[in-house]
PDB file of C-alpha atoms in Angstrom:
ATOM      1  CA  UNK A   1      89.864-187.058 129.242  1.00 39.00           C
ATOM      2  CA  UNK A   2      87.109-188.438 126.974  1.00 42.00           C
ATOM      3  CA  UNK A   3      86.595-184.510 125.373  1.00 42.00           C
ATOM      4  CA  UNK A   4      90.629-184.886 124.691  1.00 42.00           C
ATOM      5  CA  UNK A   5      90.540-188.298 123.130  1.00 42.00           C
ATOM      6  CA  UNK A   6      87.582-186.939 120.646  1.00 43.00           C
ATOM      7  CA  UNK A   7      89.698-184.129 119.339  1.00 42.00           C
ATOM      8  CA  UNK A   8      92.952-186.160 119.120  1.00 41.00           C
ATOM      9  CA  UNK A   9      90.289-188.758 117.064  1.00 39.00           C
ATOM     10  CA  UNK A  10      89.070-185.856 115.150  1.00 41.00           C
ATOM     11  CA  UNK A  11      92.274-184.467 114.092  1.00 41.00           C
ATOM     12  CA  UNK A  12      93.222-187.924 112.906  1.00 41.00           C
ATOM     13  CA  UNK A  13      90.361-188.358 110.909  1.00 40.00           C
ATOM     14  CA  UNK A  14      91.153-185.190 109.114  1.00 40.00           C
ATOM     15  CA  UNK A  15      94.584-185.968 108.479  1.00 39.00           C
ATOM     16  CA  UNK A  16      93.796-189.213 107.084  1.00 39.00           C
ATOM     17  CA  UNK A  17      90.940-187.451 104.864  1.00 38.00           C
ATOM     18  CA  UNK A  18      93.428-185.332 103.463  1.00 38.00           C
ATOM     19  CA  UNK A  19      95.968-187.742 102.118  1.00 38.00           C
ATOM     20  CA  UNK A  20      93.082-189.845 100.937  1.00 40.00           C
ATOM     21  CA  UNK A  21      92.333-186.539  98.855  1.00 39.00           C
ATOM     22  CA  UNK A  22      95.510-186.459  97.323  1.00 39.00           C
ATOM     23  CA  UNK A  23      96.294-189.449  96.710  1.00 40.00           C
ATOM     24  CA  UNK A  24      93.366-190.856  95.338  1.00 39.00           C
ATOM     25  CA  UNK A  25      93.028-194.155  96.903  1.00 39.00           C
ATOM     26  CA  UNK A  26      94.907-193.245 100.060  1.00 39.00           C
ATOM     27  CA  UNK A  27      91.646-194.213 102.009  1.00 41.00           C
ATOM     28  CA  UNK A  28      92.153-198.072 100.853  1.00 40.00           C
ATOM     29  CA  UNK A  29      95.672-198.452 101.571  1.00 39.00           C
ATOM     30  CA  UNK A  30      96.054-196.823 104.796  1.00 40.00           C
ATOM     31  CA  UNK A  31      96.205-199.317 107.950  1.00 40.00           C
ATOM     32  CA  UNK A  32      94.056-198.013 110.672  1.00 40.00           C
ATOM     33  CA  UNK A  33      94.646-200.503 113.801  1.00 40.00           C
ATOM     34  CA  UNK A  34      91.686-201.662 115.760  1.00 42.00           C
ATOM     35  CA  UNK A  35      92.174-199.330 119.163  1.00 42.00           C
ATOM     36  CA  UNK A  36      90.766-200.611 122.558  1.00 43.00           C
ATOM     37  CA  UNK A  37      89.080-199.106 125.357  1.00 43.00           C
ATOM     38  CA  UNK A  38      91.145-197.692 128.908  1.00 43.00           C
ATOM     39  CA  UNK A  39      89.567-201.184 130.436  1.00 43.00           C
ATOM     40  CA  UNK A  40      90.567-203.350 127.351  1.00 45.00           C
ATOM     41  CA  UNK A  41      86.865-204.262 126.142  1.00 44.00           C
ATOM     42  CA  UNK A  42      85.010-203.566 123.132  1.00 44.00           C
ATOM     43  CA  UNK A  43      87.314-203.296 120.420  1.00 43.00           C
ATOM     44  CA  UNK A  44      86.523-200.337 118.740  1.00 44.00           C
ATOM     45  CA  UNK A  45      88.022-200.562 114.607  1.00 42.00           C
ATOM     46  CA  UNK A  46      86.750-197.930 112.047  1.00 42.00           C
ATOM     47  CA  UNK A  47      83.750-198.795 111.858  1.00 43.00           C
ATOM     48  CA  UNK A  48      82.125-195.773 113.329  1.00 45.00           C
ATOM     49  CA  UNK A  49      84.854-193.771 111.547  1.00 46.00           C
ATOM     50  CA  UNK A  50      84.555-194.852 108.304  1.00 43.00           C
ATOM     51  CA  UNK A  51      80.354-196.071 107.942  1.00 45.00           C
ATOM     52  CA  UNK A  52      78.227-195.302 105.658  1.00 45.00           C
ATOM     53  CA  UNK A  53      76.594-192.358 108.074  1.00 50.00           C
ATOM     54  CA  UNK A  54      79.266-191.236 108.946  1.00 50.00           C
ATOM     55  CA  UNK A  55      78.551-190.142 112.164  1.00 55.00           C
ATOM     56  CA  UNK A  56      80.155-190.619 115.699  1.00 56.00           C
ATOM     57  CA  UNK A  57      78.672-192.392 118.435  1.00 55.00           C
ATOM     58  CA  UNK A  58      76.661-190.346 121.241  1.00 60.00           C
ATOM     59  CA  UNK A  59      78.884-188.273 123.479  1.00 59.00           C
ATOM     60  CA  UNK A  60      77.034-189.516 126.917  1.00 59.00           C
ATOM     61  CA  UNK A  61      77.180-192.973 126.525  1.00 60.00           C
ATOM     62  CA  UNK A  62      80.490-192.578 125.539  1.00 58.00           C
ATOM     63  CA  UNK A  63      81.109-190.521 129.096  1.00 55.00           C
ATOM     64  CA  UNK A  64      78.998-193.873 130.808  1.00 55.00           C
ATOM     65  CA  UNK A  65      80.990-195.915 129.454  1.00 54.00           C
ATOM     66  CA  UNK A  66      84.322-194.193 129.799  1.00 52.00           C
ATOM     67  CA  UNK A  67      85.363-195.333 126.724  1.00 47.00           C
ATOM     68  CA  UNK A  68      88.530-193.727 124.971  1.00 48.00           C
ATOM     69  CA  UNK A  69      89.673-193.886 121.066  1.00 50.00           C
ATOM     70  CA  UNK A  70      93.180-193.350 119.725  1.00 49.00           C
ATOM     71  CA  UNK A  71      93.518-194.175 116.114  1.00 50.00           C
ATOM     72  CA  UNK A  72      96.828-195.469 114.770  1.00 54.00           C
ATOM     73  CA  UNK A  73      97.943-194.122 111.399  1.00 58.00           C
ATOM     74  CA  UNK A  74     100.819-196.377 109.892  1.00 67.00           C
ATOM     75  CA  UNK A  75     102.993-195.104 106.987  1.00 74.00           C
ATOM     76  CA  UNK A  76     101.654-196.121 103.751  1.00 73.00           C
ATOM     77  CA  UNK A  77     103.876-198.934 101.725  1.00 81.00           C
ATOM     78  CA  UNK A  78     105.929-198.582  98.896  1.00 83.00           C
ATOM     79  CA  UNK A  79     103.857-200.103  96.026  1.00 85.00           C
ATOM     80  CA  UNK A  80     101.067-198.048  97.263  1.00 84.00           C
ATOM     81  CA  UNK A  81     102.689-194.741  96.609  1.00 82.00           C
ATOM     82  CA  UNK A  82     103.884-195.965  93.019  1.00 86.00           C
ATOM     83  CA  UNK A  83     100.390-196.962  92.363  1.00 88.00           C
ATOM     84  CA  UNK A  84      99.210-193.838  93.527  1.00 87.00           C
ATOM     85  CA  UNK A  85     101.939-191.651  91.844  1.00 87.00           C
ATOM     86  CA  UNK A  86     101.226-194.029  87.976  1.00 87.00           C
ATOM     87  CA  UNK A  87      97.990-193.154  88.591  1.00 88.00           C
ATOM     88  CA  UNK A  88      98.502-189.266  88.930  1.00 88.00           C
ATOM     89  CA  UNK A  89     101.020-189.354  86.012  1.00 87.00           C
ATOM     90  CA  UNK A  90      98.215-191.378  84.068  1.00 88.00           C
ATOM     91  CA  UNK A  91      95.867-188.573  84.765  1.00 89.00           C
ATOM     92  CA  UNK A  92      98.454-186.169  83.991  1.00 88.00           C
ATOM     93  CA  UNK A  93      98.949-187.365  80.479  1.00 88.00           C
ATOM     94  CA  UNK A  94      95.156-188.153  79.963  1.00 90.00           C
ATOM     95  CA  UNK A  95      94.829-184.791  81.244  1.00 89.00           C
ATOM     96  CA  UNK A  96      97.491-183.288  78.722  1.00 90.00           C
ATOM     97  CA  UNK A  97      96.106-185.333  76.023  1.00 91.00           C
ATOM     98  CA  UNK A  98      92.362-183.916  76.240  1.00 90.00           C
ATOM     99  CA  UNK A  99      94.027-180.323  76.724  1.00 90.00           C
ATOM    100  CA  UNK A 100      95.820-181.093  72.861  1.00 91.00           C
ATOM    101  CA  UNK A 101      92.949-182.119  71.623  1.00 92.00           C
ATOM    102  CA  UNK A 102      90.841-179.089  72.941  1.00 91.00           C
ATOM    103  CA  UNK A 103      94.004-177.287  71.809  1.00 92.00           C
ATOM    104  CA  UNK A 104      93.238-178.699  68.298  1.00 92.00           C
ATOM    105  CA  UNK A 105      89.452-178.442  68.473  1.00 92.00           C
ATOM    106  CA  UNK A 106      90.254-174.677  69.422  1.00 93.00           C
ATOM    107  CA  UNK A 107      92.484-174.187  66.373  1.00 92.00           C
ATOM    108  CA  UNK A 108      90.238-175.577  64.099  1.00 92.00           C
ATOM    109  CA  UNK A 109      87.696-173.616  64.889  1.00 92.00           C
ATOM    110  CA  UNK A 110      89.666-170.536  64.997  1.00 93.00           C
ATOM    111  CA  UNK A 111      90.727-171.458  61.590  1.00 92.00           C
ATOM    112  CA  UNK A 112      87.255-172.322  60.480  1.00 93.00           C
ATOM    113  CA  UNK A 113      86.189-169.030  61.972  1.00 92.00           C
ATOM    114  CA  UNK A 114      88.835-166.901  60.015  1.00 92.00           C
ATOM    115  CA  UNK A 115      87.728-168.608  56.988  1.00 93.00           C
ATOM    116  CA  UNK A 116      84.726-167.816  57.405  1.00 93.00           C
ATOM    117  CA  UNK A 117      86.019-164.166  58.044  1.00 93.00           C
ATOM    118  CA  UNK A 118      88.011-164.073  55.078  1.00 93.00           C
ATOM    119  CA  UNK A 119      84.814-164.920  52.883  1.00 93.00           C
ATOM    120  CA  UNK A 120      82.255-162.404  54.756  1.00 93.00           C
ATOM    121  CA  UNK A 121      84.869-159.756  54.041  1.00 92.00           C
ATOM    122  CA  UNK A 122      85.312-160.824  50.615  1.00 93.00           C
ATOM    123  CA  UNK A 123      81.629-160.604  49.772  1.00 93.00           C
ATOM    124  CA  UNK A 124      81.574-157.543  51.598  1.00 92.00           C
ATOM    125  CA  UNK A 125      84.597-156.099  48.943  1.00 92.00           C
ATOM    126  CA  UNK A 126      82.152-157.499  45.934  1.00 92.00           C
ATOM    127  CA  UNK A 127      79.510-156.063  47.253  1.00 92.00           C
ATOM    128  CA  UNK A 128      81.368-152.130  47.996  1.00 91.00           C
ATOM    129  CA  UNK A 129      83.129-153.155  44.203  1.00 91.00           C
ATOM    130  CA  UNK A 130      79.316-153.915  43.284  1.00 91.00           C
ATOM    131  CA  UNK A 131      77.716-150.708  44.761  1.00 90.00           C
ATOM    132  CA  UNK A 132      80.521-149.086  43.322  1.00 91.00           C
ATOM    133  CA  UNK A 133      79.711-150.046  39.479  1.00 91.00           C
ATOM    134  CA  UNK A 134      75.833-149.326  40.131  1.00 91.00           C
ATOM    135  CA  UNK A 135      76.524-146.118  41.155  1.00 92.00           C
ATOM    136  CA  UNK A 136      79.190-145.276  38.338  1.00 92.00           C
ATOM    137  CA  UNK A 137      76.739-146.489  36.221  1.00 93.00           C
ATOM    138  CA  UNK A 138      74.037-144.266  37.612  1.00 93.00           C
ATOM    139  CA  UNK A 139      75.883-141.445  37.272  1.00 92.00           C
ATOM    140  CA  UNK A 140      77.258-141.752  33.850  1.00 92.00           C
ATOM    141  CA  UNK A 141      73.395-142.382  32.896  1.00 92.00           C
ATOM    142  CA  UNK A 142      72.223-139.207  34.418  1.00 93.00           C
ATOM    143  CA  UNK A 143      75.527-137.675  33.161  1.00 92.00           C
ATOM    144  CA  UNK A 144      74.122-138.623  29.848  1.00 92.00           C
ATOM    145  CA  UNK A 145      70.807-137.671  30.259  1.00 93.00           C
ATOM    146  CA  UNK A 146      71.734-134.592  31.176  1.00 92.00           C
ATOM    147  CA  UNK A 147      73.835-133.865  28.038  1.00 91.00           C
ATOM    148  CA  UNK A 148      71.224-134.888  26.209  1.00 91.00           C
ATOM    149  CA  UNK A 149      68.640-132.539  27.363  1.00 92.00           C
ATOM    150  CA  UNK A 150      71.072-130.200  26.905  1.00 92.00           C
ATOM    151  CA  UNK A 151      71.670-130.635  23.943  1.00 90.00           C
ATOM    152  CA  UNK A 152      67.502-131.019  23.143  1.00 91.00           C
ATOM    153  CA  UNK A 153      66.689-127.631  24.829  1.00 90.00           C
ATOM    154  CA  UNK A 154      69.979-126.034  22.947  1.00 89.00           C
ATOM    155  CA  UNK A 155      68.733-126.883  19.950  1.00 90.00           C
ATOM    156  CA  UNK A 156      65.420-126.099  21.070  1.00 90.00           C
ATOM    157  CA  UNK A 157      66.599-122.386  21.677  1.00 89.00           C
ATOM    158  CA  UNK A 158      68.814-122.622  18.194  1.00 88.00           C
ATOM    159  CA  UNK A 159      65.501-122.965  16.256  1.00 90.00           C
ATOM    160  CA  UNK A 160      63.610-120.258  19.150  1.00 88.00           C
ATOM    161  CA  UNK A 161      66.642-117.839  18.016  1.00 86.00           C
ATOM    162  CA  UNK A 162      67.096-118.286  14.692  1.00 88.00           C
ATOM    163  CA  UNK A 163      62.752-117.828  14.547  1.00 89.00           C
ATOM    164  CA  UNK A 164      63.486-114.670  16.360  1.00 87.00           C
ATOM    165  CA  UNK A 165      65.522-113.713  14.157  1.00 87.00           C
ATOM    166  CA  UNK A 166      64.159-114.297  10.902  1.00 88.00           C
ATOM    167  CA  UNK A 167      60.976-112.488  12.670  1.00 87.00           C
ATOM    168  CA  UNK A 168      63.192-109.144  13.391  1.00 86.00           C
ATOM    169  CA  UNK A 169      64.633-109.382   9.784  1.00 85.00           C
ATOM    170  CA  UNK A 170      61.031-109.357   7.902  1.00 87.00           C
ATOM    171  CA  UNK A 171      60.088-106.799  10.366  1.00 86.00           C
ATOM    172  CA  UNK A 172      63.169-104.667   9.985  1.00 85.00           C
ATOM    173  CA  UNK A 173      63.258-104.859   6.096  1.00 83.00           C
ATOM    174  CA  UNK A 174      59.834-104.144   6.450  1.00 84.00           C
ATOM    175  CA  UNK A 175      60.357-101.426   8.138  1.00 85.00           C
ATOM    176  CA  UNK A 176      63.210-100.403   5.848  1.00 82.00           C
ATOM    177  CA  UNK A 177      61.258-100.828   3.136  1.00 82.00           C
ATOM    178  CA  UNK A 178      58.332 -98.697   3.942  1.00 85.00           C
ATOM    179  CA  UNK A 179      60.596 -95.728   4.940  1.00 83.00           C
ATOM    180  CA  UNK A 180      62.205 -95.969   2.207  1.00 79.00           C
ATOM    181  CA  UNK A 181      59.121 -95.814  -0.258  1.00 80.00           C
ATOM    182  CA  UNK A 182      57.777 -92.677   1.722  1.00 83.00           C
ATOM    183  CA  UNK A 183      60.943 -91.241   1.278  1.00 82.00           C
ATOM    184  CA  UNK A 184      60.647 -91.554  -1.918  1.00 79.00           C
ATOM    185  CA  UNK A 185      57.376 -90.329  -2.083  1.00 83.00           C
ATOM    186  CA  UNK A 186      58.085 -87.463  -0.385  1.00 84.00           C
ATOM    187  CA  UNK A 187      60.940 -87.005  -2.573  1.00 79.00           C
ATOM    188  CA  UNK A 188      58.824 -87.341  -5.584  1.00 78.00           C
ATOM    189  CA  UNK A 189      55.993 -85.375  -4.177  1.00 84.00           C
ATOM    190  CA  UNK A 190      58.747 -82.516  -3.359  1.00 82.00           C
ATOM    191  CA  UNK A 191      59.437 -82.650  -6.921  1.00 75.00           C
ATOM    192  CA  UNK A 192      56.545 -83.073  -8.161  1.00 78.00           C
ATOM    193  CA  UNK A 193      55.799 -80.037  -6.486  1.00 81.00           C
ATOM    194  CA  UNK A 194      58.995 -78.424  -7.472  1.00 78.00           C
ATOM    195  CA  UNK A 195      58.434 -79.126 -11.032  1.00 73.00           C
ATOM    196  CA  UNK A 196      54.771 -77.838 -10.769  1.00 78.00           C
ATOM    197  CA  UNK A 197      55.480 -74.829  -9.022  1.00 79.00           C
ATOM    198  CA  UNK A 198      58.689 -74.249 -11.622  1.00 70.00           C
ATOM    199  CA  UNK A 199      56.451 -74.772 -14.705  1.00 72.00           C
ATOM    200  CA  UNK A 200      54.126 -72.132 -13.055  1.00 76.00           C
ATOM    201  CA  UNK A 201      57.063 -69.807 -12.392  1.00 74.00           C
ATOM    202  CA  UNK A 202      57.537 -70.011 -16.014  1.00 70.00           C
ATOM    203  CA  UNK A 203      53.815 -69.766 -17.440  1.00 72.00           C
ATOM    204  CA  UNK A 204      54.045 -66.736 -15.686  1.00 75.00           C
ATOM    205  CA  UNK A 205      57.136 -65.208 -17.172  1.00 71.00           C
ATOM    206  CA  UNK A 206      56.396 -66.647 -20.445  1.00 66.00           C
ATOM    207  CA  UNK A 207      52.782 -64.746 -19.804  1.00 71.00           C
ATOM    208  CA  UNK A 208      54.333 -62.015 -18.692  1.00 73.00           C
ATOM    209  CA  UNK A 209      56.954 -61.781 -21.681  1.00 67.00           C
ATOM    210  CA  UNK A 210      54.200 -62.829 -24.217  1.00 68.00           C
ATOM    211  CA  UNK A 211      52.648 -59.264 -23.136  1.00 71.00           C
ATOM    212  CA  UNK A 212      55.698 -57.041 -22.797  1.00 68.00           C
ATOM    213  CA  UNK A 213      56.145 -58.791 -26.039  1.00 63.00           C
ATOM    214  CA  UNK A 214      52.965 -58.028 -27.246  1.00 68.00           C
ATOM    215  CA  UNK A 215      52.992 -54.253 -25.475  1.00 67.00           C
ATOM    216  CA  UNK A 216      56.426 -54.091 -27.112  1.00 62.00           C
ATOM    217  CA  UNK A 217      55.181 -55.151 -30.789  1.00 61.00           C
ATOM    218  CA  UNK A 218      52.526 -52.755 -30.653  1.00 65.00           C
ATOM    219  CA  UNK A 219      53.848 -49.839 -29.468  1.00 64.00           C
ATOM    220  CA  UNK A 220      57.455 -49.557 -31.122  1.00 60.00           C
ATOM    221  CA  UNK A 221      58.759 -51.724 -34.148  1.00 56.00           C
ATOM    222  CA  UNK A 222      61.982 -52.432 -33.118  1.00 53.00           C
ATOM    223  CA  UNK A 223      64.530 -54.174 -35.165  1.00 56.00           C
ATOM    224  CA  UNK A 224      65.012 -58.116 -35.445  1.00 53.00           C
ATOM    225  CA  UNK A 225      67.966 -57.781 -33.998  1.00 57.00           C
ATOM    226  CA  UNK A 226      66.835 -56.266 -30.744  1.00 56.00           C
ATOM    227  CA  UNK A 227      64.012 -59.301 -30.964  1.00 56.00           C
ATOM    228  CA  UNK A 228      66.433 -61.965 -31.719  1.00 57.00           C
ATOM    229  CA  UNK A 229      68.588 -60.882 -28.617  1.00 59.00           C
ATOM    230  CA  UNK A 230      65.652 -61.149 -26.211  1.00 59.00           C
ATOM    231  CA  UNK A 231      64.976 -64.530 -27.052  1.00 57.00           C
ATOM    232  CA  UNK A 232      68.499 -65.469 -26.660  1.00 57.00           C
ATOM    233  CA  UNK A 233      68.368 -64.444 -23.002  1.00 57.00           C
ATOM    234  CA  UNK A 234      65.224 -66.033 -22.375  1.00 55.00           C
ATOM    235  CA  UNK A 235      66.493 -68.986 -23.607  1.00 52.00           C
ATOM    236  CA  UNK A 236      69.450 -68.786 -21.354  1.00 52.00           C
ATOM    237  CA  UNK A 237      67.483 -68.283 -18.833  1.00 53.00           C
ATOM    238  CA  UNK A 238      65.485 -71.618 -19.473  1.00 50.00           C
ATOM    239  CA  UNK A 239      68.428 -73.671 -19.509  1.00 53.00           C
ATOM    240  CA  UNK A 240      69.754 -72.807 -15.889  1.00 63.00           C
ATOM    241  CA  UNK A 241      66.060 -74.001 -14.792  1.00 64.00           C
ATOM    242  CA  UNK A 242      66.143 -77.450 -16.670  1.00 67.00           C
ATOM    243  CA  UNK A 243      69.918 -77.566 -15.060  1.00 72.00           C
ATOM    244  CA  UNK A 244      69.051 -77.829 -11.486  1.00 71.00           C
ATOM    245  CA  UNK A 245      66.002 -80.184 -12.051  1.00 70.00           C
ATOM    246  CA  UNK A 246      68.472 -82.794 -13.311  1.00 74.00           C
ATOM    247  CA  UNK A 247      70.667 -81.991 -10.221  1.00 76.00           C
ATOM    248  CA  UNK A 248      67.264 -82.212  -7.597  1.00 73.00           C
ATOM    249  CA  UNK A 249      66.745 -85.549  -9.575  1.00 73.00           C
ATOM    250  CA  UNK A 250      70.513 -86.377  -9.407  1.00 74.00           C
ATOM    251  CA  UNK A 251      70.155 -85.890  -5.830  1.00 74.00           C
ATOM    252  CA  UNK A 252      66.995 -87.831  -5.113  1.00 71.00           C
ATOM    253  CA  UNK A 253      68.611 -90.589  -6.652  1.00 72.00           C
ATOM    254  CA  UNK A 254      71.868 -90.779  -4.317  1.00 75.00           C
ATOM    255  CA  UNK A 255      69.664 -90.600  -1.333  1.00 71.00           C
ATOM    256  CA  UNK A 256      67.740 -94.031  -3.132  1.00 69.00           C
ATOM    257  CA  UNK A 257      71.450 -95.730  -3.503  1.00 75.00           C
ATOM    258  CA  UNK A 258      71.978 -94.523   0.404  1.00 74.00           C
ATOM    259  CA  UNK A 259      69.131 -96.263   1.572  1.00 69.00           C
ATOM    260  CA  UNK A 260      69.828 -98.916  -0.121  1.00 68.00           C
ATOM    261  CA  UNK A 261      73.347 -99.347   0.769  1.00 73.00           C
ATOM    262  CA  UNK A 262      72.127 -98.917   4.311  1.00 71.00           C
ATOM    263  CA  UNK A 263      69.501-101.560   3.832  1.00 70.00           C
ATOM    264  CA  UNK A 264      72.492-103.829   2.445  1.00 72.00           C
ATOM    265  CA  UNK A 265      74.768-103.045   5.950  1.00 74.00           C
ATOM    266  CA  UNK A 266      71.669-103.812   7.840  1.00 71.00           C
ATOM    267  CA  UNK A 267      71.308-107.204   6.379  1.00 73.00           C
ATOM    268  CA  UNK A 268      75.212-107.880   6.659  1.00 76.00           C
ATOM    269  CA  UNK A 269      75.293-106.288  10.940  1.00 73.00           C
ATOM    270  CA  UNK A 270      72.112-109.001  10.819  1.00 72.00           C
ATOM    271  CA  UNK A 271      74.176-112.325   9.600  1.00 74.00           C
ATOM    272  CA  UNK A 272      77.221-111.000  11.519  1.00 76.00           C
ATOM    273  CA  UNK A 273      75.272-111.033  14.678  1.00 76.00           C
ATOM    274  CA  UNK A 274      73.700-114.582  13.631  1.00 76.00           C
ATOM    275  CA  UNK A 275      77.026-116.114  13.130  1.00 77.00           C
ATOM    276  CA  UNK A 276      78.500-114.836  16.563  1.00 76.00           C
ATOM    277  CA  UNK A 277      75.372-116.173  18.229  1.00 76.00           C
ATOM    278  CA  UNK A 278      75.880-119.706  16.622  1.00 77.00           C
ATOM    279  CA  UNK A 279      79.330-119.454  17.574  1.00 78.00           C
ATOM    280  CA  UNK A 280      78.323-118.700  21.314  1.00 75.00           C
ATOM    281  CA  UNK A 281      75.824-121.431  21.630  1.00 74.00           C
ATOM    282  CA  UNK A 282      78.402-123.936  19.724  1.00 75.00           C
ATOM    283  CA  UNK A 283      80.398-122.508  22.592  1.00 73.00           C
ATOM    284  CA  UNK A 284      77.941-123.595  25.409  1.00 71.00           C
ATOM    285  CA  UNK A 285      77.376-126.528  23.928  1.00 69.00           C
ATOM    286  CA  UNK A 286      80.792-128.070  24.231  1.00 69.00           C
ATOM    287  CA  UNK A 287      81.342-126.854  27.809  1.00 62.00           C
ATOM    288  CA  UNK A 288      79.196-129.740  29.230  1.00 58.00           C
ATOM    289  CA  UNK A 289      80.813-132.554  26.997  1.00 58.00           C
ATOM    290  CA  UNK A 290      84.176-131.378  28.026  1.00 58.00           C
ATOM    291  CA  UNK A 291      83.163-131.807  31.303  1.00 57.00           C
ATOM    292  CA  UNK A 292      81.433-135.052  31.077  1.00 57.00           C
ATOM    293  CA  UNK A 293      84.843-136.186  29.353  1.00 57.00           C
ATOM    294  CA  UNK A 294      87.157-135.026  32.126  1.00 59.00           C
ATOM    295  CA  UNK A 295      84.481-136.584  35.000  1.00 55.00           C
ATOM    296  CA  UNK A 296      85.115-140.236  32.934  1.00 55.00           C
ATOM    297  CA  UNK A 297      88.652-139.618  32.841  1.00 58.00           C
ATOM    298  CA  UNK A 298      88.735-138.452  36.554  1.00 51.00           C
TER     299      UNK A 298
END
């Protein structure tokens, strides 16, 4: 008996725990009746129940004393219940109102945090429109640097060229100038030699027709006439000789005006090919501006 009057104790306890728990203050306004022993002695309240230990009484002299517990749970009142449920609607709407203003704490730090969003990403865009300029402006320096050493070390090799050039002309119209003087020495020295071994040619003859002359004087005195002829031929003969000097010489002087008209065309093929080179490096030089135009229009 006294182990089944513990646990029907027990289980009272723990119902009136529980709708202490949820109501609050259901603790204070329940009515727990004093209970009695079996033999009507020693009131036993909730004392033990409900003290500050909290713990129950020992089990054997419990047994000794045969001692038995019931607990009595009334119904709790009406003005206890409204009290109870004002003060869960209270908590309710306190509870409500601290959720709003976490609600509104929340959003205005969301908001503070997009801000703050908003102006990191905007620095980062003037910073990307930033690195953007530096580099443009990098590459239109280098872009322009680069023309300009271009344009140094094209007109470096102009000047080289035109050096070059000016060297191959002295050297070629010295060239054309010494073969044409031994040309013309050796044209002169032909005729010279020509004319030397022609004036011997006719020493000789006019030797040789001195004496037939002579031979012919002395041994037969021919007539005037016959005299008169013979000098006619000879000097018919002379004239033929003077002739085709003046046509050697005639000829010796074309071959002069050749050279010299080939000198000329050599001189001219020279300029051509200097003005087609200019042209060509005028050429190459506009290449890279045209493209340094179309990479700033790009």
């Amino acid at each position: 008996m006294a182990r089944g009057s513990n646990n029907h104790s027990s289980g009272n306890k723990n119902s009136t725990t529980q709708e202490g728990g949820s109501g609050g203050e259901a603790n204070n306004g329940a009515n727990i009746s004093n209970t009695t022993g079996v033999d009507g002695k020693n009131p036993v309240g909730s004392a033990w129940l409900f003290s500050n230990s909290g713990k129950a009484p020992d089990l054997q002299q419990q047994h000794k004393r045969r001692r038995y517990f019931q607990v009595n749970i009334e119904p709790i009142p009406s003005d206890v219940q409204e009290t109870i449920s004002k003060r869960i609607r209270q908590e309710k709407s306190l509870r409500f109102v601290q959720q709003e203003q976490k609600l509104k704490q929340l959003r205005s730090k969301l908001t503070d945090q997009r801000t703050k969003v908003d102006q990191a990403r905007q620095w980062v865009e003037e910073l990307e429109r930033s690195k953007e300029q530096g580099l443009n402006d990098i590459r239109t320096a280098r872009e322009e640097e680069h023309h300009k050493n271009m344009t140094e070390t094209a007109e470096r090799m102009k000047e080289k060229h035109k050096e070059v050039i000016e060297k191959l002309e002295e050297k070629w119209k010295a060239e054309l100038e010494e073969e044409c003087k031994a040309e013309v020495e050796r044209r002169s020295r032909e005729r010279q030699k020509l004319v030397e071994e022609q004036e011997a040619s006719l020493e000789a003859s006019a030797a040789v027709e001195s004496e037939e002359a002579s031979d012919m004087k002395a041994k037969i005195g021919d007539d005037a006439e016959e005299t008169e002829e013979e000098e006619g031929e000879e000097k018919e003969e002379a004239v033929p000789r003077s002739v085709a000097l003046q046509k050697e010489i005639d000829q010796l002087k074309a071959v002069v005006e050749k050279s010299n008209q080939n000198r000329v065309e050599m001189i001219w093929l020279l300029k051509q090919i200097i003005k087609a080179e200019e042209k060509q490096n005028s050429a190459m030089e506009s290449k890279p501006k045209a493209k340094i135009a179309t990479s700033k229009q790009a």
